[in-house]
mmCIF file of C-alpha atoms in Angstrom:
data_model
loop_
_atom_site.group_PDB
_atom_site.id
_atom_site.type_symbol
_atom_site.label_atom_id
_atom_site.label_comp_id
_atom_site.label_asym_id
_atom_site.label_seq_id
_atom_site.Cartn_x
_atom_site.Cartn_y
_atom_site.Cartn_z
ATOM 1 C CA MET Z 1 80.435 28.262 168.119
ATOM 2 C CA THR Z 2 80.224 24.342 169.284
ATOM 3 C CA SER Z 3 76.928 22.704 169.884
ATOM 4 C CA THR Z 4 77.266 19.423 172.351
ATOM 5 C CA ALA Z 5 74.713 16.749 171.135
ATOM 6 C CA ILE Z 6 73.786 15.264 174.374
ATOM 7 C CA THR Z 7 71.892 11.932 174.064
ATOM 8 C CA THR Z 8 69.127 10.118 176.738
ATOM 9 C CA THR Z 9 68.778 6.649 176.822
ATOM 10 C CA ARG Z 10 66.363 4.753 179.123
ATOM 11 C CA SER Z 11 68.508 1.701 181.517
ATOM 12 C CA GLY Z 12 67.539 0.494 184.290
ATOM 13 C CA PHE Z 13 64.722 -0.553 185.826
ATOM 14 C CA GLY Z 14 62.559 1.584 183.615
ATOM 15 C CA ALA Z 15 63.885 0.259 180.373
ATOM 16 C CA LEU Z 16 63.491 -3.082 181.452
ATOM 17 C CA THR Z 17 59.525 -1.759 182.238
ATOM 18 C CA VAL Z 18 59.317 -0.060 178.526
ATOM 19 C CA ALA Z 19 60.590 -2.718 177.081
ATOM 20 C CA GLY Z 20 58.595 -5.804 178.548
ATOM 21 C CA ILE Z 21 55.395 -3.630 178.074
ATOM 22 C CA ALA Z 22 56.093 -2.670 174.689
ATOM 23 C CA ALA Z 23 57.326 -6.350 174.354
ATOM 24 C CA THR Z 24 53.690 -8.057 175.969
ATOM 25 C CA ALA Z 25 51.682 -5.983 173.535
ATOM 26 C CA VAL Z 26 53.459 -7.085 170.512
ATOM 27 C CA ALA Z 27 53.575 -10.363 171.630
ATOM 28 C CA GLY Z 28 49.347 -10.162 172.656
ATOM 29 C CA VAL Z 29 48.715 -9.060 168.886
ATOM 30 C CA ALA Z 30 51.839 -11.747 167.200
ATOM 31 C CA THR Z 31 49.524 -14.202 169.360
ATOM 32 C CA MET Z 32 45.819 -13.668 168.542
ATOM 33 C CA ALA Z 33 47.318 -13.131 164.579
ATOM 34 C CA ALA Z 34 48.192 -16.376 164.839
ATOM 35 C CA ALA Z 35 44.954 -18.134 166.563
ATOM 36 C CA ALA Z 36 42.923 -15.947 163.555
ATOM 37 C CA ALA Z 37 45.113 -16.785 160.922
ATOM 38 C CA GLY Z 38 44.762 -20.765 162.329
ATOM 39 C CA SER Z 39 41.291 -20.300 162.927
ATOM 40 C CA ALA Z 40 40.992 -19.451 158.738
ATOM 41 C CA ALA Z 41 42.955 -21.960 157.344
ATOM 42 C CA GLY Z 42 40.767 -24.368 159.645
ATOM 43 C CA VAL Z 43 42.574 -24.895 162.605
ATOM 44 C CA SER Z 44 39.946 -25.357 164.628
ATOM 45 C CA LEU Z 45 40.382 -23.638 168.877
ATOM 46 C CA ASP Z 46 38.144 -26.406 170.741
ATOM 47 C CA VAL Z 47 40.095 -27.449 173.694
ATOM 48 C CA ASN Z 48 38.861 -29.801 175.694
ATOM 49 C CA GLY Z 49 35.374 -29.456 173.945
ATOM 50 C CA ALA Z 50 35.445 -25.612 174.141
ATOM 51 C CA PRO Z 51 36.922 -22.657 172.196
ATOM 52 C CA ILE Z 52 39.837 -20.428 172.687
ATOM 53 C CA PRO Z 53 38.167 -16.944 172.035
ATOM 54 C CA VAL Z 54 40.925 -15.094 169.390
ATOM 55 C CA ALA Z 55 40.991 -12.632 171.994
ATOM 56 C CA GLY Z 56 41.846 -14.932 174.733
ATOM 57 C CA PHE Z 57 45.752 -15.768 173.504
ATOM 58 C CA GLY Z 58 46.042 -12.182 173.741
ATOM 59 C CA THR Z 59 45.451 -12.196 176.681
ATOM 60 C CA LEU Z 60 47.113 -14.914 178.524
ATOM 61 C CA THR Z 61 50.109 -13.659 176.753
ATOM 62 C CA ALA Z 62 49.986 -10.434 178.418
ATOM 63 C CA LEU Z 63 49.426 -12.271 181.538
ATOM 64 C CA PHE Z 64 52.162 -14.410 181.577
ATOM 65 C CA SER Z 65 54.736 -11.576 180.076
ATOM 66 C CA VAL Z 66 53.723 -9.684 182.363
ATOM 67 C CA VAL Z 67 54.401 -12.906 185.038
ATOM 68 C CA GLY Z 68 58.091 -12.598 182.595
ATOM 69 C CA LEU Z 69 58.587 -9.104 183.235
ATOM 70 C CA VAL Z 70 58.542 -9.373 186.612
ATOM 71 C CA LEU Z 71 60.697 -12.100 186.945
ATOM 72 C CA ALA Z 72 63.327 -10.003 185.105
ATOM 73 C CA ALA Z 73 62.678 -7.099 187.386
ATOM 74 C CA VAL Z 74 63.551 -9.442 190.444
ATOM 75 C CA LEU Z 75 66.455 -10.706 188.611
ATOM 76 C CA HIS Z 76 67.882 -7.395 187.536
ATOM 77 C CA ARG Z 77 67.636 -6.201 191.521
ATOM 78 C CA PHE Z 78 68.686 -9.708 192.935
ATOM 79 C CA ALA Z 79 70.956 -12.061 190.577
ATOM 80 C CA ARG Z 80 74.566 -11.295 189.622
ATOM 81 C CA THR Z 81 74.025 -12.383 186.452
ATOM 82 C CA PRO Z 82 70.948 -11.560 185.113
ATOM 83 C CA ARG Z 83 70.190 -11.488 182.004
ATOM 84 C CA ARG Z 84 71.701 -15.275 181.381
ATOM 85 C CA THR Z 85 69.817 -16.416 184.517
ATOM 86 C CA PHE Z 86 66.712 -14.465 182.821
ATOM 87 C CA VAL Z 87 67.078 -16.031 179.749
ATOM 88 C CA ARG Z 88 67.617 -19.621 180.813
ATOM 89 C CA THR Z 89 65.092 -19.584 183.171
ATOM 90 C CA THR Z 90 62.811 -18.110 180.760
ATOM 91 C CA VAL Z 91 63.188 -20.968 177.659
ATOM 92 C CA ALA Z 92 62.640 -23.215 180.583
ATOM 93 C CA LEU Z 93 59.557 -22.310 181.419
ATOM 94 C CA THR Z 94 58.629 -21.624 177.514
ATOM 95 C CA ALA Z 95 59.762 -25.500 176.834
ATOM 96 C CA LEU Z 96 56.958 -26.840 179.788
ATOM 97 C CA SER Z 97 54.607 -24.592 179.202
ATOM 98 C CA LEU Z 98 54.057 -26.470 175.523
ATOM 99 C CA VAL Z 99 54.006 -29.975 177.888
ATOM 100 C CA PRO Z 100 50.006 -28.544 178.589
ATOM 101 C CA ASP Z 101 49.401 -28.318 174.766
ATOM 102 C CA ALA Z 102 50.649 -31.802 173.829
ATOM 103 C CA VAL Z 103 48.282 -33.703 176.881
ATOM 104 C CA VAL Z 104 45.276 -31.680 176.445
ATOM 105 C CA SER Z 105 42.322 -32.769 174.616
ATOM 106 C CA ALA Z 106 42.200 -31.717 171.356
ATOM 107 C CA ALA Z 107 43.190 -31.383 167.728
ATOM 108 C CA PRO Z 108 46.280 -32.328 166.403
ATOM 109 C CA THR Z 109 46.541 -29.842 164.400
ATOM 110 C CA THR Z 110 44.692 -26.888 167.866
ATOM 111 C CA LYS Z 111 47.749 -28.208 169.311
ATOM 112 C CA ALA Z 112 50.261 -27.689 167.667
ATOM 113 C CA LEU Z 113 48.891 -23.728 167.167
ATOM 114 C CA LEU Z 114 48.846 -23.695 170.846
ATOM 115 C CA MET Z 115 52.729 -24.364 171.027
ATOM 116 C CA ILE Z 116 53.415 -21.938 167.851
ATOM 117 C CA THR Z 117 51.709 -19.827 169.190
ATOM 118 C CA HIS Z 118 54.105 -19.787 172.570
ATOM 119 C CA LEU Z 119 57.220 -20.076 170.451
ATOM 120 C CA VAL Z 120 55.747 -16.468 168.947
ATOM 121 C CA ALA Z 121 55.407 -14.616 172.341
ATOM 122 C CA ALA Z 122 58.987 -16.450 174.056
ATOM 123 C CA ALA Z 123 60.746 -14.998 170.613
ATOM 124 C CA ILE Z 124 59.372 -11.472 171.234
ATOM 125 C CA VAL Z 125 59.056 -11.190 174.594
ATOM 126 C CA ILE Z 126 62.644 -12.366 175.934
ATOM 127 C CA PRO Z 127 65.342 -10.636 173.741
ATOM 128 C CA ALA Z 128 62.860 -7.909 173.881
ATOM 129 C CA VAL Z 129 63.408 -8.153 177.806
ATOM 130 C CA ALA Z 130 66.604 -10.077 178.231
ATOM 131 C CA ARG Z 131 68.437 -6.813 176.375
ATOM 132 C CA ARG Z 132 67.601 -4.816 178.604
ATOM 133 C CA LEU Z 133 69.879 -6.712 181.762
ATOM 134 C CA SER Z 134 72.615 -6.746 182.764
ATOM 135 C CA ALA Z 135 75.130 -9.299 181.810
#
């Protein structure tokens, strides 16, 4: 008697959604950890005279990661080369997201921490979502 193994993998929109949500959760935790570590190391989380709560890093990471996931879903449906378009667009948006950090009224170490958290989130979410888009 012969047995045949059948494996199923998620593809398309479902895989994109699952990967995006998982990456969003990981990125949210990672940015909160980076903010907490920075704060523990003495980096101020004050921007424009008001402190950013550590949970705020995770919240904003989740919010903008979901925006990226919606972008990926639209590109999945309408772009000829969704992966390349998604990567190019999100890398450009990540670079643009560093501009407010550079000009905000905060200590240089705070600005650096803000930029690092943007890059950490992008380094987690962009590849995870891009892998689920067709080339």
